[in-house]
PDB file of C-alpha atoms in Angstrom:
ATOM      1  CA  MET A   1       0.655 -22.497 -11.113  1.00  0.00           C
ATOM      2  CA  ALA A   2       0.400 -19.220 -12.864  1.00  0.00           C
ATOM      3  CA  GLU A   3      -2.745 -18.275 -10.588  1.00  0.00           C
ATOM      4  CA  LEU A   4      -0.351 -18.991  -7.674  1.00  0.00           C
ATOM      5  CA  GLU A   5       2.193 -16.731  -8.927  1.00  0.00           C
ATOM      6  CA  ARG A   6      -0.670 -13.941  -9.061  1.00  0.00           C
ATOM      7  CA  VAL A   7      -1.372 -14.651  -5.580  1.00  0.00           C
ATOM      8  CA  ALA A   8       2.382 -14.343  -4.888  1.00  0.00           C
ATOM      9  CA  THR A   9       3.082 -11.133  -6.861  1.00  0.00           C
ATOM     10  CA  PHE A  10      -0.081  -9.518  -5.136  1.00  0.00           C
ATOM     11  CA  PHE A  11       1.089 -10.371  -1.529  1.00  0.00           C
ATOM     12  CA  ARG A  12       4.748  -9.505  -2.506  1.00  0.00           C
ATOM     13  CA  ALA A  13       3.425  -6.047  -2.772  1.00  0.00           C
ATOM     14  CA  PHE A  14       2.753  -5.864   0.780  1.00  0.00           C
ATOM     15  CA  SER A  15       6.313  -6.750   1.816  1.00  0.00           C
ATOM     16  CA  GLU A  16       8.145  -3.601   2.085  1.00  0.00           C
ATOM     17  CA  PRO A  17       7.621  -0.836   4.556  1.00  0.00           C
ATOM     18  CA  THR A  18       7.484   2.389   2.234  1.00  0.00           C
ATOM     19  CA  ARG A  19       4.588   0.452   0.417  1.00  0.00           C
ATOM     20  CA  LEU A  20       2.655  -0.135   3.512  1.00  0.00           C
ATOM     21  CA  ALA A  21       3.219   3.427   4.527  1.00  0.00           C
ATOM     22  CA  LEU A  22       2.178   4.328   0.896  1.00  0.00           C
ATOM     23  CA  LEU A  23      -1.088   2.542   1.456  1.00  0.00           C
ATOM     24  CA  GLN A  24      -1.352   3.752   5.077  1.00  0.00           C
ATOM     25  CA  GLU A  25      -1.424   7.483   3.858  1.00  0.00           C
ATOM     26  CA  LEU A  26      -3.852   6.545   1.012  1.00  0.00           C
ATOM     27  CA  LYS A  27      -6.612   5.165   2.698  1.00  0.00           C
ATOM     28  CA  SER A  28      -7.386   8.701   4.097  1.00  0.00           C
ATOM     29  CA  GLY A  29      -8.001   9.407   0.267  1.00  0.00           C
ATOM     30  CA  PRO A  30      -6.155  10.336  -3.221  1.00  0.00           C
ATOM     31  CA  CYS A  31      -2.692  12.130  -2.938  1.00  0.00           C
ATOM     32  CA  SER A  32      -0.545  13.158  -5.629  1.00  0.00           C
ATOM     33  CA  VAL A  33       2.918  11.835  -5.706  1.00  0.00           C
ATOM     34  CA  GLY A  34       4.236  15.194  -4.250  1.00  0.00           C
ATOM     35  CA  GLU A  35       1.749  15.080  -1.451  1.00  0.00           C
ATOM     36  CA  LEU A  36       3.109  11.578  -0.750  1.00  0.00           C
ATOM     37  CA  VAL A  37       6.674  12.855  -0.787  1.00  0.00           C
ATOM     38  CA  ALA A  38       6.051  15.501   1.817  1.00  0.00           C
ATOM     39  CA  LEU A  39       4.395  12.589   4.251  1.00  0.00           C
ATOM     40  CA  LEU A  40       7.087  10.499   4.035  1.00  0.00           C
ATOM     41  CA  PRO A  41      10.934  10.252   5.363  1.00  0.00           C
ATOM     42  CA  THR A  42      11.844   9.104   1.698  1.00  0.00           C
ATOM     43  CA  THR A  43      12.907  10.559  -1.712  1.00  0.00           C
ATOM     44  CA  GLN A  44      10.537  11.204  -4.506  1.00  0.00           C
ATOM     45  CA  ALA A  45      12.346   8.421  -6.722  1.00  0.00           C
ATOM     46  CA  ASN A  46      11.433   5.907  -4.178  1.00  0.00           C
ATOM     47  CA  VAL A  47       7.911   7.032  -3.780  1.00  0.00           C
ATOM     48  CA  SER A  48       7.437   6.556  -7.577  1.00  0.00           C
ATOM     49  CA  LYS A  49       9.089   3.092  -7.608  1.00  0.00           C
ATOM     50  CA  GLN A  50       7.030   2.097  -4.844  1.00  0.00           C
ATOM     51  CA  LEU A  51       3.881   3.329  -6.020  1.00  0.00           C
ATOM     52  CA  LYS A  52       4.748   1.438  -9.370  1.00  0.00           C
ATOM     53  CA  ILE A  53       4.938  -1.482  -7.464  1.00  0.00           C
ATOM     54  CA  LEU A  54       1.473  -1.147  -5.974  1.00  0.00           C
ATOM     55  CA  HIS A  55      -0.017  -0.341  -9.310  1.00  0.00           C
ATOM     56  CA  ASP A  56       1.239  -3.049 -10.729  1.00  0.00           C
ATOM     57  CA  ALA A  57       0.169  -5.458  -8.221  1.00  0.00           C
ATOM     58  CA  GLY A  58      -3.422  -4.027  -8.704  1.00  0.00           C
ATOM     59  CA  LEU A  59      -3.616  -2.324  -5.229  1.00  0.00           C
ATOM     60  CA  ILE A  60      -3.583   1.169  -6.257  1.00  0.00           C
ATOM     61  CA  GLU A  61      -5.164   2.889  -9.136  1.00  0.00           C
ATOM     62  CA  ARG A  62      -3.979   6.233 -10.874  1.00  0.00           C
ATOM     63  CA  ARG A  63      -5.450   8.991 -12.793  1.00  0.00           C
ATOM     64  CA  LYS A  64      -4.087  12.006 -14.344  1.00  0.00           C
ATOM     65  CA  GLU A  65      -5.232  15.370 -13.213  1.00  0.00           C
ATOM     66  CA  GLY A  66      -3.555  18.578 -15.131  1.00  0.00           C
ATOM     67  CA  THR A  67       0.370  17.801 -14.634  1.00  0.00           C
ATOM     68  CA  SER A  68      -0.411  15.625 -11.386  1.00  0.00           C
ATOM     69  CA  VAL A  69      -0.634  11.791 -11.046  1.00  0.00           C
ATOM     70  CA  ILE A  70      -3.307  11.315  -8.317  1.00  0.00           C
ATOM     71  CA  TYR A  71      -3.175   7.548  -6.432  1.00  0.00           C
ATOM     72  CA  SER A  72      -5.833   6.020  -4.671  1.00  0.00           C
ATOM     73  CA  VAL A  73      -6.522   2.539  -3.049  1.00  0.00           C
ATOM     74  CA  ALA A  74      -7.998   0.164  -6.034  1.00  0.00           C
ATOM     75  CA  GLU A  75     -10.469  -1.734  -3.580  1.00  0.00           C
ATOM     76  CA  PRO A  76     -11.468  -1.938  -0.392  1.00  0.00           C
ATOM     77  CA  VAL A  77      -9.883  -5.588   0.345  1.00  0.00           C
ATOM     78  CA  VAL A  78      -6.337  -4.033   0.260  1.00  0.00           C
ATOM     79  CA  MET A  79      -7.227  -2.279   3.621  1.00  0.00           C
ATOM     80  CA  GLU A  80      -8.959  -4.871   5.007  1.00  0.00           C
ATOM     81  CA  LEU A  81      -6.004  -7.328   4.275  1.00  0.00           C
ATOM     82  CA  CYS A  82      -3.667  -4.788   6.422  1.00  0.00           C
ATOM     83  CA  ARG A  83      -6.120  -4.391   9.017  1.00  0.00           C
ATOM     84  CA  ILE A  84      -6.440  -8.227   9.600  1.00  0.00           C
ATOM     85  CA  ALA A  85      -2.429  -8.400   9.598  1.00  0.00           C
ATOM     86  CA  CYS A  86      -2.413  -5.669  12.455  1.00  0.00           C
ATOM     87  CA  ASP A  87      -5.103  -7.348  14.307  1.00  0.00           C
ATOM     88  CA  LYS A  88      -2.892 -10.611  14.387  1.00  0.00           C
ATOM     89  CA  LEU A  89       0.312  -8.793  15.197  1.00  0.00           C
ATOM     90  CA  ASN A  90      -1.364  -6.904  17.813  1.00  0.00           C
ATOM     91  CA  ARG A  91      -2.603 -10.191  19.400  1.00  0.00           C
ATOM     92  CA  GLU A  92       1.049 -11.640  19.602  1.00  0.00           C
ATOM     93  CA  ALA A  93       2.652  -8.354  20.853  1.00  0.00           C
ATOM     94  CA  ARG A  94       0.312  -6.382  23.685  1.00  0.00           C
ATOM     95  CA  PRO A  95       2.422  -3.931  24.229  1.00  0.00           C
ATOM     96  CA  LYS A  96       2.364  -1.757  21.430  1.00  0.00           C
ATOM     97  CA  LYS A  97      -0.519  -1.466  19.078  1.00  0.00           C
ATOM     98  CA  LEU A  98      -0.088  -1.420  15.161  1.00  0.00           C
ATOM     99  CA  GLN A  99      -2.865   0.639  13.338  1.00  0.00           C
ATOM    100  CA  PHE A 100      -4.186   0.619   9.777  1.00  0.00           C
TER     101      PHE A 100
END
């Protein structure tokens, strides 16, 4: 049962729009918190909170560079899962295409 809880936690990390937006921005390459805040219509506090959730779920990694923390996608499977989900939703709703 513990293994299933780990899987559920992993997938729960995808369940919030801001977290998906963060992943979408990080697919272009590593970013600092400040860069991510500038790209998204939300607060620094919310970005930091959502990054922690993504990090705790193992979806992203972080490294310190001077006074900044740089975030990046932990492994390609994260983006592949997002692409698969978008492909499925695009088949159901032809008018507007989702992209990851």
